Coordinates of C-alpha atoms and ligand atoms in Angstrom, one line a residue:
Chain A
M10 CA 300.1 -0.6 86.6
A11 CA 297.1 -2.9 87.4
N12 CA 296.3 -0.6 90.3
A13 CA 296.3 2.4 87.9
W14 CA 293.8 0.7 85.6
T15 CA 291.5 -0.3 88.5
V16 CA 291.4 3.0 90.1
A17 CA 291.0 4.9 86.8
T18 CA 288.1 2.7 85.9
M19 CA 286.3 3.5 89.2
V20 CA 287.1 7.2 88.8
A21 CA 285.7 7.3 85.3
V22 CA 282.4 5.6 86.4
I23 CA 281.9 8.1 89.2
A24 CA 282.9 11.1 87.1
G25 CA 280.6 10.0 84.3
V26 CA 277.6 9.4 86.6
V27 CA 278.0 12.4 89.0
G28 CA 279.1 14.6 86.0
F29 CA 275.8 13.9 84.3
F30 CA 274.0 15.6 87.1
V31 CA 276.6 18.4 87.4
V32 CA 275.9 19.3 83.8
L33 CA 272.1 18.8 84.1
R34 CA 271.9 21.0 87.2
A35 CA 274.3 23.6 85.8
A36 CA 276.6 23.1 88.8
A37 CA 279.8 23.4 86.8
F38 CA 281.2 26.2 88.9
P39 CA 280.9 24.3 92.2
A40 CA 282.3 21.3 90.4
H41 CA 285.3 23.4 89.5
A42 CA 285.6 25.2 92.9
I43 CA 285.4 22.2 95.2
P44 CA 288.3 20.2 93.8
N45 CA 290.4 23.3 93.2
G46 CA 289.9 24.6 96.7
A47 CA 290.0 21.3 98.5
F48 CA 293.8 21.0 98.1
A49 CA 293.9 23.4 101.1
G50 CA 292.6 20.5 103.2
A51 CA 295.4 18.3 101.8
A52 CA 298.0 20.9 102.5
A53 CA 296.7 21.4 106.1
A54 CA 296.7 17.6 106.7
N55 CA 300.3 17.6 105.4
V56 CA 301.4 20.2 107.8
L57 CA 299.7 18.4 110.7
G58 CA 301.1 15.1 109.7
L59 CA 297.8 13.6 108.7
N60 CA 296.6 11.7 105.6
P61 CA 296.4 14.3 102.7
L62 CA 293.4 12.5 101.1
A63 CA 291.5 12.6 104.4
G64 CA 292.2 16.3 104.7
L65 CA 291.1 16.9 101.1
T66 CA 287.9 15.0 101.7
A67 CA 287.1 16.9 104.8
C68 CA 287.8 20.2 103.1
A69 CA 285.6 19.2 100.0
L70 CA 282.7 18.3 102.3
L71 CA 283.0 21.5 104.2
A72 CA 283.0 23.5 101.0
A73 CA 280.0 21.6 99.7
V74 CA 278.0 22.3 102.8
G75 CA 279.1 25.9 102.9
I76 CA 278.2 26.5 99.3
G77 CA 274.8 24.8 99.7
T78 CA 274.0 26.6 102.9
L79 CA 275.1 30.1 101.8
G80 CA 273.9 30.0 98.3
R81 CA 270.3 29.5 97.0
R82 CA 269.6 26.7 94.6
G83 CA 270.5 27.7 91.1
R84 CA 272.2 30.8 92.5
H85 CA 275.3 29.5 94.1
D86 CA 277.8 31.6 92.1
V87 CA 278.6 34.2 94.7
A88 CA 278.8 31.6 97.5
T89 CA 280.9 29.3 95.3
A90 CA 283.3 32.1 94.5
L91 CA 283.7 33.1 98.1
A92 CA 284.3 29.5 99.2
L93 CA 286.9 29.1 96.4
V94 CA 288.8 32.2 97.4
M95 CA 288.8 31.3 101.1
M96 CA 290.1 27.8 100.4
L97 CA 292.8 29.1 98.0
A98 CA 293.9 31.6 100.6
A99 CA 294.0 28.9 103.4
G100 CA 295.9 26.6 101.0
A101 CA 298.5 29.3 100.3
V102 CA 299.1 29.6 104.1
F103 CA 299.5 25.9 104.6
L104 CA 301.7 25.5 101.6
G105 CA 303.9 28.2 103.1
L106 CA 304.0 26.5 106.5
S107 CA 305.3 23.2 105.0
Q108 CA 308.9 24.0 104.3
E109 CA 309.3 22.2 101.0
Y110 CA 306.9 21.8 98.1
E111 CA 305.6 18.3 99.1
P112 CA 305.3 15.8 96.3
A113 CA 302.1 14.5 98.0
I114 CA 300.5 17.9 97.4
Y115 CA 301.9 18.1 93.9
S116 CA 300.3 14.7 93.0
L117 CA 296.9 15.9 94.4
L118 CA 297.0 19.0 92.2
F119 CA 298.1 17.3 89.0
G120 CA 297.3 13.6 89.5
E121 CA 299.6 10.6 89.8
V122 CA 297.5 7.6 88.7
L123 CA 300.6 5.6 87.7
G124 CA 301.8 5.8 91.2
V125 CA 298.6 4.5 92.9
S126 CA 299.4 1.8 95.5
S127 CA 297.3 -1.1 96.5
N128 CA 296.4 0.3 99.9
E129 CA 295.0 3.4 98.2
L130 CA 292.5 1.2 96.3
L131 CA 290.2 0.4 99.2
P132 CA 289.3 4.0 100.3
V133 CA 288.7 5.0 96.7
A134 CA 286.4 1.9 96.2
G135 CA 284.5 2.8 99.4
L136 CA 283.9 6.4 98.3
A137 CA 282.9 5.2 94.8
L138 CA 280.2 2.8 96.3
L139 CA 279.0 5.6 98.6
C140 CA 278.7 8.0 95.6
L141 CA 276.9 5.5 93.4
G142 CA 274.5 4.5 96.2
A143 CA 273.6 8.1 96.9
V144 CA 273.0 8.9 93.2
A145 CA 270.9 5.8 92.8
A146 CA 268.8 6.7 95.8
L147 CA 268.3 10.3 94.8
Y148 CA 268.0 9.6 91.0
R149 CA 264.4 10.6 90.5
P150 CA 264.3 13.7 92.8
L151 CA 267.6 14.9 91.2
L152 CA 266.2 14.5 87.7
L153 CA 262.9 16.2 88.5
S154 CA 264.3 19.2 90.4
S155 CA 266.9 19.6 87.6
V156 CA 264.0 20.3 85.2
A157 CA 262.4 22.8 87.6
D158 CA 262.7 23.1 91.4
Q159 CA 259.0 24.0 91.7
L160 CA 258.0 20.7 90.1
G161 CA 259.9 18.7 92.7
E162 CA 258.8 21.1 95.5
A163 CA 255.1 20.6 94.6
R164 CA 255.7 16.8 95.1
G165 CA 257.3 17.2 98.5
V166 CA 260.9 17.3 97.4
Q167 CA 262.8 20.0 99.5
P168 CA 264.9 21.7 96.8
Y169 CA 267.3 23.2 99.4
Q170 CA 268.1 19.9 101.2
L171 CA 268.3 18.0 97.9
D172 CA 270.8 20.6 96.7
V173 CA 273.0 20.3 99.7
A174 CA 272.8 16.5 99.3
F175 CA 274.0 16.8 95.7
L176 CA 276.9 19.0 96.6
V177 CA 278.0 16.5 99.3
I178 CA 277.9 13.8 96.6
L179 CA 280.0 16.1 94.4
A180 CA 282.5 16.5 97.3
L181 CA 282.8 12.7 97.8
A182 CA 283.3 12.3 94.0
T183 CA 285.9 14.9 94.1
A184 CA 287.8 13.2 97.0
M185 CA 288.0 9.9 95.1
T186 CA 288.7 11.2 91.6
V187 CA 291.5 13.7 92.5
P188 CA 294.2 11.1 92.9
V189 CA 293.9 10.1 89.3
V190 CA 293.7 13.4 87.3
G191 CA 294.4 15.8 90.1
A192 CA 292.4 18.7 91.5
L193 CA 293.1 21.0 88.7
L194 CA 291.9 18.7 85.9
I195 CA 289.2 16.5 87.5
F196 CA 286.8 19.2 86.3
S197 CA 287.4 18.2 82.7
L198 CA 286.5 14.6 83.5
M199 CA 283.2 15.6 85.2
I200 CA 282.1 18.1 82.5
G201 CA 283.5 16.8 79.1
P202 CA 282.0 13.3 78.9
P203 CA 278.5 14.1 80.2
A204 CA 278.3 17.3 78.1
A205 CA 279.3 15.2 75.1
A206 CA 276.9 12.4 75.9
R207 CA 273.8 14.6 76.0
A208 CA 274.4 15.5 72.3
F209 CA 273.8 12.0 71.3
T210 CA 270.7 10.9 73.3
G211 CA 267.6 12.4 74.9
R212 CA 267.1 9.6 77.4
P213 CA 268.6 10.2 80.8
P214 CA 269.7 6.6 81.6
V215 CA 271.3 6.2 78.2
A216 CA 273.0 9.6 78.6
I217 CA 274.4 8.4 81.9
L218 CA 275.8 5.2 80.4
L219 CA 277.2 7.0 77.4
S220 CA 278.8 9.6 79.8
V221 CA 280.5 6.7 81.7
A222 CA 281.6 5.1 78.5
I223 CA 283.2 8.3 77.2
A224 CA 284.9 8.9 80.6
L225 CA 286.3 5.3 80.5
V226 CA 287.7 5.8 77.0
T227 CA 289.2 9.1 78.2
V228 CA 291.0 7.8 81.2
W229 CA 292.1 4.5 79.7
S230 CA 293.6 6.3 76.7
A231 CA 295.1 8.9 78.9
I232 CA 296.9 6.3 81.0
A233 CA 298.2 4.5 77.9
L234 CA 299.4 7.7 76.3
S235 CA 300.9 9.0 79.5
Y236 CA 302.7 5.6 80.0
L237 CA 304.1 5.8 76.5
S238 CA 305.0 9.5 76.4
N239 CA 305.9 10.1 80.1
W240 CA 303.7 13.2 80.0
P241 CA 301.2 13.8 82.9
T242 CA 298.0 11.8 82.7
G243 CA 296.0 14.9 83.5
F244 CA 297.1 16.5 80.3
F245 CA 295.7 13.7 78.2
V246 CA 292.5 13.6 80.2
G247 CA 292.0 17.3 79.6
V248 CA 292.6 17.0 75.9
T249 CA 290.5 13.9 75.3
S250 CA 287.7 15.4 77.3
A251 CA 287.7 18.6 75.3
V252 CA 287.8 16.6 72.1
S253 CA 284.8 14.5 73.1
Y254 CA 282.9 17.6 74.0
A255 CA 283.8 19.3 70.6
T256 CA 282.6 16.1 68.9
G257 CA 279.3 16.2 70.7
R258 CA 278.8 19.9 69.7
A259 CA 279.7 19.1 66.1
W260 CA 277.2 16.2 66.1
T261 CA 274.4 18.4 67.4
R262 CA 275.1 21.0 64.7
W263 CA 275.3 18.3 62.1
S264 CA 272.2 16.3 63.1
R265 CA 269.9 19.1 64.2
P266 CA 268.6 20.2 60.8
G267 CA 267.1 16.8 60.4
A268 CA 265.9 16.5 64.0
R269 CA 262.8 18.0 65.4
C270 CA 262.9 21.7 65.7
S271 CA 261.0 24.0 68.0
S272 CA 258.8 26.6 66.4
M273 CA 261.7 28.4 64.7
G274 CA 261.0 31.3 67.0
Chain B
M18 CA 232.3 8.4 100.7
S19 CA 229.3 10.5 100.1
A20 CA 230.4 13.0 102.7
S21 CA 233.7 13.6 101.0
E22 CA 232.0 13.7 97.6
S23 CA 230.0 16.7 98.7
A24 CA 232.9 18.4 100.6
P25 CA 234.7 21.0 98.6
I26 CA 238.0 19.8 97.3
L27 CA 239.7 23.0 98.5
E28 CA 238.6 25.4 101.2
V29 CA 240.7 28.5 101.9
E30 CA 239.6 30.5 104.9
N31 CA 240.9 34.0 105.9
L32 CA 244.3 33.2 104.4
S33 CA 246.9 36.0 105.0
V34 CA 250.4 35.9 103.6
S35 CA 253.2 38.5 104.0
L36 CA 256.3 38.7 101.9
S37 CA 259.2 40.8 103.2
G38 CA 256.8 42.4 105.7
R39 CA 254.2 43.4 103.1
R40 CA 250.7 41.9 103.2
V41 CA 250.3 40.3 99.8
L42 CA 247.2 38.3 100.7
D43 CA 244.8 39.7 103.3
Q44 CA 242.0 37.4 104.7
V45 CA 241.4 35.6 101.4
S46 CA 238.6 33.1 101.5
F47 CA 237.1 30.9 98.8
S48 CA 236.4 27.3 98.0
V49 CA 236.6 25.1 95.0
G50 CA 234.1 22.3 94.5
T51 CA 234.8 18.8 93.1
G52 CA 235.2 18.9 89.3
E53 CA 234.8 22.7 89.1
F54 CA 236.7 25.0 86.9
T55 CA 237.7 28.1 88.8
G56 CA 239.5 31.1 87.3
L57 CA 242.0 33.0 89.6
I58 CA 242.0 36.4 88.1
G59 CA 244.3 39.3 89.0
T60 CA 246.7 41.8 87.6
N61 CA 250.5 41.4 87.7
G62 CA 251.6 41.3 91.3
A63 CA 248.0 40.7 92.6
G64 CA 249.2 37.6 94.5
K65 CA 248.1 34.7 92.2
T66 CA 251.4 32.8 92.4
T67 CA 251.6 33.4 96.1
L68 CA 248.1 32.0 96.7
L69 CA 248.8 28.9 94.6
R70 CA 252.1 28.3 96.4
A71 CA 250.3 28.6 99.7
V72 CA 247.8 26.0 98.7
L73 CA 250.7 23.7 97.7
G74 CA 252.4 24.2 101.0
M75 CA 255.4 25.9 99.3
Q76 CA 254.6 29.2 101.0
V77 CA 254.1 29.7 104.7
H78 CA 251.1 31.8 105.7
D79 CA 250.6 34.2 108.6
S80 CA 247.1 33.0 109.4
G81 CA 244.1 31.2 108.0
V82 CA 243.4 27.6 107.1
I83 CA 243.6 25.6 104.0
H84 CA 241.5 22.4 103.9
L85 CA 241.7 19.7 101.2
L86 CA 238.7 17.4 101.1
G87 CA 237.6 18.6 104.5
R88 CA 241.0 17.9 106.1
P89 CA 243.9 20.2 106.9
R90 CA 246.5 20.1 104.1
S91 CA 249.2 17.7 104.8
K92 CA 252.8 18.2 103.9
R93 CA 253.1 16.0 100.9
N94 CA 250.1 16.2 98.8
H95 CA 249.3 13.8 96.1
L96 CA 245.8 15.2 95.7
I97 CA 247.3 18.2 93.9
G98 CA 248.8 18.6 90.5
Y99 CA 250.7 21.7 89.7
V100 CA 251.9 23.6 86.6
P101 CA 254.2 26.4 87.6
Q102 CA 254.2 29.8 86.0
K103 CA 257.4 30.0 84.1
I104 CA 260.0 27.3 83.5
N105 CA 263.0 27.8 81.4
L106 CA 263.9 24.5 79.9
D107 CA 267.4 23.9 78.4
P108 CA 267.0 22.8 74.8
D109 CA 270.0 20.5 75.2
M110 CA 268.7 18.8 78.3
P111 CA 268.8 15.0 77.8
M112 CA 265.2 14.4 78.8
R113 CA 262.3 13.5 76.5
A114 CA 258.8 14.8 77.0
R115 CA 257.7 11.4 78.1
D116 CA 260.4 11.2 80.7
L117 CA 259.2 14.4 82.3
V118 CA 255.6 13.1 82.3
G119 CA 256.7 9.8 84.0
L120 CA 258.4 11.8 86.7
G121 CA 255.0 13.2 87.6
L122 CA 254.1 9.8 88.8
D123 CA 257.2 9.0 90.9
G124 CA 259.6 11.9 90.7
H125 CA 259.6 12.3 94.5
R126 CA 260.4 8.7 95.2
L127 CA 263.8 7.4 96.1
G128 CA 265.6 4.8 93.9
V129 CA 265.7 4.2 90.2
P130 CA 262.4 3.8 88.3
L131 CA 261.5 0.4 86.9
R132 CA 260.0 0.5 83.5
T133 CA 256.9 -1.5 84.3
R134 CA 254.1 -2.0 81.9
S135 CA 251.6 0.0 84.1
R136 CA 254.0 2.9 84.3
N137 CA 254.4 3.0 80.6
A138 CA 250.6 2.8 80.1
A139 CA 250.1 5.7 82.5
V140 CA 252.6 7.8 80.6
E141 CA 250.9 6.9 77.3
A142 CA 247.4 7.7 78.7
S143 CA 248.6 11.1 80.0
L144 CA 250.2 12.0 76.8
A145 CA 247.0 11.1 75.0
A146 CA 244.9 13.1 77.4
V147 CA 246.8 16.3 76.4
G148 CA 247.1 15.4 72.7
A149 CA 250.9 15.1 72.9
E150 CA 251.4 11.6 71.4
S151 CA 253.2 13.0 68.4
F152 CA 256.0 14.8 70.4
G153 CA 256.4 12.5 73.3
D154 CA 259.8 11.4 72.2
A155 CA 261.1 14.9 71.5
R156 CA 263.4 16.6 74.0
V157 CA 261.2 18.6 76.3
G158 CA 263.4 21.7 76.0
Q159 CA 263.1 21.8 72.3
L160 CA 259.3 21.9 72.2
S161 CA 257.3 25.1 71.6
G162 CA 255.8 27.0 74.5
G163 CA 252.3 25.5 73.8
E164 CA 253.7 22.0 73.5
Q165 CA 255.7 22.4 76.7
Q166 CA 252.5 23.6 78.4
R167 CA 250.7 20.3 77.3
I168 CA 253.6 18.2 78.6
L169 CA 253.5 20.0 82.0
I170 CA 249.8 19.4 82.2
A171 CA 250.4 15.7 81.4
H172 CA 253.1 15.7 84.1
A173 CA 250.6 17.2 86.6
I174 CA 247.6 14.9 85.9
I175 CA 249.4 11.6 85.6
S176 CA 249.2 11.0 89.4
R177 CA 245.5 11.4 89.2
P178 CA 245.2 14.4 91.4
R179 CA 241.8 15.8 92.6
L180 CA 242.9 19.4 92.2
L181 CA 244.9 20.8 89.4
L182 CA 246.6 24.2 90.0
L183 CA 247.8 26.0 86.9
D184 CA 249.7 29.3 87.2
E185 CA 249.2 31.5 84.1
P186 CA 249.3 28.6 81.6
L187 CA 248.0 31.0 78.9
A188 CA 250.6 33.7 79.4
N189 CA 252.9 32.9 76.5
L190 CA 250.4 31.4 74.1
D191 CA 248.7 33.0 71.1
L192 CA 244.9 33.2 71.1
H193 CA 244.4 29.9 69.3
S194 CA 246.8 27.8 71.4
G195 CA 245.3 29.4 74.5
Q196 CA 241.8 28.3 73.4
E197 CA 243.1 24.8 72.8
I198 CA 244.7 24.6 76.2
V199 CA 241.5 25.9 77.9
G200 CA 239.3 23.4 76.0
L201 CA 241.7 20.6 76.9
L202 CA 241.6 21.5 80.6
A203 CA 237.8 21.7 80.5
A204 CA 237.7 18.2 79.0
I205 CA 240.2 16.9 81.5
A206 CA 238.2 18.4 84.4
T207 CA 235.0 16.6 83.3
E208 CA 236.6 13.3 82.2
Q209 CA 238.9 12.9 85.2
K210 CA 236.7 14.6 87.7
V211 CA 239.5 16.9 88.7
A212 CA 238.9 20.5 89.9
V213 CA 240.9 23.1 88.1
L214 CA 242.1 26.3 89.6
L215 CA 243.8 28.4 86.9
S216 CA 245.4 31.8 87.3
A217 CA 245.2 34.4 84.5
H218 CA 245.3 38.2 84.2
E219 CA 242.7 38.0 81.4
I220 CA 239.3 36.7 82.1
N221 CA 237.8 36.5 78.6
P222 CA 239.5 33.3 77.4
L223 CA 238.1 31.5 80.4
L224 CA 234.5 32.7 80.1
P225 CA 233.3 29.7 78.1
V226 CA 234.5 27.1 80.6
M227 CA 234.7 28.8 84.0
D228 CA 232.3 27.8 86.7
R229 CA 233.5 30.2 89.3
V230 CA 236.0 33.0 89.6
V231 CA 238.3 34.2 92.4
Y232 CA 239.2 37.8 91.7
L233 CA 242.3 39.2 93.5
A234 CA 243.0 42.9 93.9
N235 CA 244.7 44.8 96.7
G236 CA 245.5 41.5 98.5
R237 CA 241.8 40.8 98.9
A238 CA 239.6 38.4 97.0
A239 CA 236.0 38.3 95.8
S240 CA 234.7 34.9 94.8
G241 CA 231.6 33.3 93.3
T242 CA 230.1 32.7 89.9
T243 CA 231.2 35.1 87.1
E244 CA 227.9 36.9 87.3
E245 CA 228.2 37.4 91.1
V246 CA 231.8 38.7 91.0
I247 CA 232.3 40.5 87.7
K248 CA 230.0 43.4 88.6
T249 CA 230.7 47.1 88.9
E250 CA 229.8 47.2 92.7
V251 CA 231.9 44.1 93.7
L252 CA 235.0 45.0 91.8
S253 CA 234.8 48.7 92.8
A254 CA 234.7 47.6 96.4
L255 CA 237.6 45.3 95.8
Y256 CA 239.8 47.8 94.0
G257 CA 238.8 50.6 96.4
H258 CA 237.9 53.0 93.7
H259 CA 235.2 53.0 91.0
V260 CA 235.6 50.6 88.1
D261 CA 233.2 49.9 85.3
V262 CA 232.4 46.4 84.1
I263 CA 231.4 46.6 80.5
S264 CA 230.2 43.7 78.5
V265 CA 230.8 43.9 74.7
H266 CA 229.9 41.1 72.3
G267 CA 230.2 38.5 75.1
R268 CA 233.5 39.9 76.2
I269 CA 234.1 41.6 79.6
L270 CA 236.1 44.7 80.0
V271 CA 237.0 46.0 83.4
V272 CA 237.8 49.7 83.1
A273 CA 239.0 52.2 85.8
G274 CA 236.2 54.6 86.2
H275 CA 238.0 57.8 87.1
E276 CA 240.6 57.9 84.4
G277 CA 238.0 57.2 81.8
L278 CA 237.7 54.6 79.2
D279 CA 241.2 54.9 77.8
H280 CA 242.7 53.3 80.9
L281 CA 242.1 49.6 80.8
T282 CA 243.2 47.9 84.0
M283 CA 242.3 44.3 83.2
S284 CA 241.7 43.7 79.5
H285 CA 244.0 44.4 76.7
D286 CA 241.4 43.6 74.1
E287 CA 240.4 46.2 71.8
V288 CA 236.7 47.2 72.0
P289 CA 235.3 45.9 68.8
G290 CA 234.0 48.8 66.7
Ligands
ATP11 N1 260.0 36.8 97.8 C1 259.3 37.9 97.8 N2 259.6 38.9 98.6 C2 258.9 40.1 98.6 N3 257.9 40.3 97.9 C3 257.5 39.4 97.0 C4 258.2 38.1 96.9 N4 257.6 37.4 96.0 C5 256.6 38.1 95.5 N5 256.5 39.3 96.1 C6 255.5 40.4 95.9 O1 254.2 39.8 96.2 C7 253.3 40.3 95.3 C8 252.5 39.1 94.7 O2 253.4 38.4 93.9 P1 252.8 37.2 93.0 O3 254.0 36.6 92.3 O4 252.0 36.3 93.8 O5 251.9 37.9 92.0 P2 251.2 37.4 90.7 O6 249.7 37.7 90.8 O7 251.5 35.9 90.5 O8 251.8 38.2 89.5 P3 252.1 37.9 88.0 O9 250.8 38.0 87.2 O10 253.1 38.9 87.6 O11 252.7 36.5 88.0 C9 254.0 41.1 94.3 O12 253.8 42.5 94.5 C10 255.5 40.8 94.4 O13 256.3 41.9 94.3
MG12 MG1 252.4 34.9 89.1

């Protein structure tokens, strides 16, 4: 149980931080496609007798680089859709090859945080540190190019390389967060909290901290509720995340008449 | 020092650019002197954005040279500030106007910014230079077009560039806001000794402040003072057919000669009766 709390906390921090940039850069579709398709890597590793998490990580990285290379910044949708379809197709083949529906695969799809073991903690912590370090290093270029690529480009930031770097960060975040909420629901943890946070503050660092805080509350309450009810953690993560997003929208609606308005145009 | 003072801040020689196999700029040459206000005039598709992007190093060129302060343009250029043509800012984006201005100082650097006193002072000074103190704390995506334009100018000048490139900053502004922005830029050019190269499809709003003009048509350019360039002979040669330059009440109309006065190629102003 202590393992579950530890790993969930790390996952919430990463999802909150990386998710902030996912929402800012309008990269929700890749953030959906990479975890969803990456289970193909886990299925393949399972057939070959390798570690499913390693397979999933490799597949997520491959998808990130593929999407970044094939798509143009801000216009990844076609490349993302193609990558998703290809990964799902490969995943279907590998699932077919493994005779039984492996519980390892099932837990990657739907999450199994309560079953996290001690020797799974270390790789997750390593990936978390890698993600945080990369985001901290690229913090300013990521912010600037999210406003407009040309602004970054004019200051010597290569938008194309930065975009691939960001997708790689997204892939690493996917690999470490999937064990908790599963590939199918990690999306909700990366989108809900940051999207809610931006309703409450206009300051980027504050929005990141708030996003992390909401993600923490989401996973902690999901674990507690899942423990009490025996329902899957992913279900509670999805619901709490959606509720926090709805609260953010409501707050925006409610507070905006009093806030500064653009020229009413 | 005195040598670089007298050298033009920007020299473009025989610049040619092709996009998808089509020559968009053909042997374009002009120069911009220190502290000068230059208007880059041309109709839609004349190549204004392409030219500015080439100067920034964001667009590869087929041939020609671009010199900044007498030296070939290097890859990363902190001598140049840039305000792009159109930016769609998400109103929900969690970024205040002052955050965007601050990124003009260090947005290309790695690592997390430290809120030092000198950084804050630079942001305040830049906001003050564009008259944006009152909306510095608003979300940048929720500002009006004219307010956003001021913030983008503050973002571009905070790193103290020697050359400021603005791509159609007046395009979405009403006459009054347009005049305000032009006046502001003229003041910044004098106070901060920064040369301004501003693209526009309409020459008249720039007449009061413009030192020189670069006129683009058919991929070629004519440059010089307004009097030297905005003449029937020069523009007719540039367009490749006869155009009339008519001056009415201090405004300039460039009119295609053959089709008659009803076909205005440059100015959408009505001729005052
Ligand atoms: N990526 C591209 N590939 C092919 N042609 C292009 C490309 N970008 C621009 N062009 C063409 O180059 C020409 C010059 O474009 P540019 O954007 O520089 O014009 P502009 O003067 O800035 O026009 P506007 O006033 O509409 O902004 C146009 O005819 C345009 O169609
Ligand atoms: Mg243009």
